[in-house]
């Protein structure tokens, strides 16, 4: 296994309004779309969440997703048996200056109230086996942020 192989994606969000029962809330994340400069869709694997209730009543949710998959034809045609071996630190780092996160398909649901809670993205980064990280927090498009906040 390559040492610089993709390890996990970290997404931290904060609600834009107070939440009365944080335990009734769950963050659902299905995929992240990026252009680097070619369009690329990443499906997210299993994820773990941690919630913190802030003094102002909002909640901070930290999600760590291990494993990504892509249907990108270029990557599939590279002839490797494990896509994660291709999606390594150098792949993402070399494309960072031209990368834009065009969509974060996520919802924060309050099951008790049966409603979606608007939130903002505080951090979005990829971590790799060698300990290095690629921070995409400032690369999330304004349109995507606006959709998550509504």
Short mmCIF file of C-alpha atoms in Angstrom, two decimals:
data_model
loop_
_atom_site.label_atom_id
_atom_site.label_comp_id
_atom_site.label_asym_id
_atom_site.label_seq_id
_atom_site.Cartn_x
_atom_site.Cartn_y
_atom_site.Cartn_z
CA UNK A 1 0.00 0.00 0.00
CA UNK A 2 1.24 3.46 -0.89
CA UNK A 3 2.00 5.68 2.08
CA UNK A 4 0.46 8.77 0.45
CA UNK A 5 -2.82 7.02 -0.36
CA UNK A 6 -6.13 8.75 0.46
CA UNK A 7 -7.10 8.04 4.06
CA UNK A 8 -10.16 10.17 4.89
CA UNK A 9 -12.14 13.28 4.13
CA UNK A 10 -12.94 15.63 7.00
CA UNK A 11 -15.97 17.92 6.81
CA UNK A 12 -16.83 20.31 9.66
CA UNK A 13 -20.11 22.23 9.49
CA UNK A 14 -21.95 24.59 11.83
CA UNK A 15 -25.68 25.23 11.87
CA UNK A 16 -26.84 28.73 11.03
CA UNK A 17 -29.60 28.62 13.62
CA UNK A 18 -29.86 27.27 17.18
CA UNK A 19 -30.81 23.61 17.60
CA UNK A 20 -32.75 22.53 20.69
CA UNK A 21 -31.99 18.79 20.51
CA UNK A 22 -28.61 18.04 18.86
CA UNK A 23 -29.01 14.30 19.46
CA UNK A 24 -31.93 14.29 17.02
CA UNK A 25 -29.75 15.67 14.21
CA UNK A 26 -27.68 13.76 11.69
CA UNK A 27 -25.49 14.94 8.83
CA UNK A 28 -26.04 12.98 5.62
CA UNK A 29 -23.30 13.29 2.99
CA UNK A 30 -23.51 11.48 -0.32
CA UNK A 31 -20.95 13.05 -2.63
CA UNK A 32 -18.60 15.89 -3.36
CA UNK A 33 -18.30 17.31 -6.87
CA UNK A 34 -15.14 19.12 -7.89
CA UNK A 35 -13.52 20.54 -10.97
CA UNK A 36 -9.75 20.22 -11.07
CA UNK A 37 -10.01 21.51 -13.88
CA UNK A 38 -11.92 18.48 -15.26
CA UNK A 39 -15.25 17.68 -13.55
CA UNK A 40 -14.99 14.83 -11.03
CA UNK A 41 -17.57 13.25 -8.72
CA UNK A 42 -16.45 11.50 -5.55
CA UNK A 43 -18.83 9.18 -3.74
CA UNK A 44 -18.23 9.04 -0.04
CA UNK A 45 -17.76 5.78 1.86
CA UNK A 46 -18.52 5.05 5.51
CA UNK A 47 -18.50 8.06 7.81
CA UNK A 48 -18.31 8.83 11.54
CA UNK A 49 -19.76 11.96 13.16
CA UNK A 50 -19.06 14.00 16.29
CA UNK A 51 -21.36 16.79 17.48
CA UNK A 52 -20.64 19.71 19.79
CA UNK A 53 -23.28 22.04 21.15
CA UNK A 54 -22.00 25.62 21.02
CA UNK A 55 -22.84 28.33 23.64
CA UNK A 56 -25.04 30.17 21.10
CA UNK A 57 -27.24 27.07 20.63
CA UNK A 58 -25.85 26.09 17.24
CA UNK A 59 -24.16 22.75 16.73
CA UNK A 60 -20.81 21.94 15.18
CA UNK A 61 -20.76 18.59 13.38
CA UNK A 62 -17.50 16.93 12.40
CA UNK A 63 -17.71 14.16 9.83
CA UNK A 64 -14.85 11.86 8.85
CA UNK A 65 -15.43 9.73 5.77
CA UNK A 66 -13.09 6.88 4.98
CA UNK A 67 -13.02 5.72 1.41
CA UNK A 68 -13.96 7.47 -1.80
CA UNK A 69 -15.02 6.10 -5.14
CA UNK A 70 -15.31 7.73 -8.53
CA UNK A 71 -16.81 6.84 -11.87
CA UNK A 72 -14.32 9.09 -13.65
CA UNK A 73 -13.41 7.41 -16.97
CA UNK A 74 -9.84 8.76 -16.98
CA UNK A 75 -9.09 7.23 -13.61
CA UNK A 76 -10.78 3.96 -14.47
CA UNK A 77 -8.73 3.68 -17.65
CA UNK A 78 -5.39 4.01 -15.88
CA UNK A 79 -5.41 0.24 -15.50
CA UNK A 80 -5.06 -0.06 -11.76
CA UNK A 81 -7.05 -2.44 -9.63
CA UNK A 82 -7.48 0.01 -6.73
CA UNK A 83 -8.70 3.53 -7.50
CA UNK A 84 -7.54 4.72 -4.11
CA UNK A 85 -3.96 4.03 -5.20
CA UNK A 86 -4.40 6.66 -7.95
CA UNK A 87 -6.26 9.14 -5.78
CA UNK A 88 -3.19 9.92 -3.70
CA UNK A 89 -1.72 13.07 -2.16
CA UNK A 90 0.17 14.08 -5.32
CA UNK A 91 -2.96 13.70 -7.47
CA UNK A 92 -4.97 16.13 -5.33
CA UNK A 93 -2.13 18.48 -4.31
CA UNK A 94 -0.99 19.05 -7.90
CA UNK A 95 -4.52 20.09 -8.90
CA UNK A 96 -5.29 22.25 -5.83
CA UNK A 97 -4.67 25.71 -7.40
CA UNK A 98 -7.25 25.06 -10.16
CA UNK A 99 -9.74 23.08 -8.06
CA UNK A 100 -13.23 24.32 -7.23
CA UNK A 101 -15.67 22.31 -5.11
CA UNK A 102 -18.82 22.84 -7.16
CA UNK A 103 -21.20 20.85 -4.98
CA UNK A 104 -21.34 19.25 -1.56
CA UNK A 105 -24.36 16.94 -1.52
CA UNK A 106 -25.21 17.04 2.17
CA UNK A 107 -28.16 17.60 4.46
CA UNK A 108 -28.41 18.13 8.18
CA UNK A 109 -31.68 16.61 9.33
CA UNK A 110 -33.55 17.06 12.59
CA UNK A 111 -35.64 13.89 12.78
CA UNK A 112 -37.69 15.11 15.75
CA UNK A 113 -38.86 18.26 13.96
CA UNK A 114 -38.74 16.61 10.51
CA UNK A 115 -36.86 19.47 8.92
CA UNK A 116 -33.57 20.26 7.22
CA UNK A 117 -31.31 22.66 9.10
CA UNK A 118 -29.20 25.17 7.12
CA UNK A 119 -25.46 25.14 7.80
CA UNK A 120 -22.13 26.55 6.68
CA UNK A 121 -18.94 24.66 5.86
CA UNK A 122 -16.16 25.36 8.38
CA UNK A 123 -13.58 22.90 7.02
CA UNK A 124 -13.25 20.48 4.11
CA UNK A 125 -9.98 18.61 3.78
CA UNK A 126 -8.55 15.33 2.55
CA UNK A 127 -6.04 13.48 4.74
CA UNK A 128 -3.52 10.95 3.44
CA UNK A 129 -1.59 8.01 4.85
CA UNK A 130 1.65 10.00 5.00
CA UNK A 131 0.06 12.54 7.39
CA UNK A 132 -0.25 15.28 4.76
CA UNK A 133 -3.51 17.12 4.12
CA UNK A 134 -5.06 19.03 1.24
CA UNK A 135 -7.38 21.79 2.50
CA UNK A 136 -10.35 22.60 0.25
CA UNK A 137 -12.15 24.90 2.70
CA UNK A 138 -11.55 28.01 0.58
CA UNK A 139 -12.29 26.10 -2.63
CA UNK A 140 -16.01 25.48 -1.97
CA UNK A 141 -18.01 27.52 -4.49
CA UNK A 142 -20.23 30.36 -3.30
CA UNK A 143 -23.22 28.74 -5.05
CA UNK A 144 -22.68 25.48 -3.17
CA UNK A 145 -22.35 27.35 0.15
CA UNK A 146 -25.54 29.27 -0.62
CA UNK A 147 -27.46 26.03 -1.29
CA UNK A 148 -26.30 24.50 2.01
CA UNK A 149 -27.31 27.65 3.88
CA UNK A 150 -30.88 27.63 2.56
#
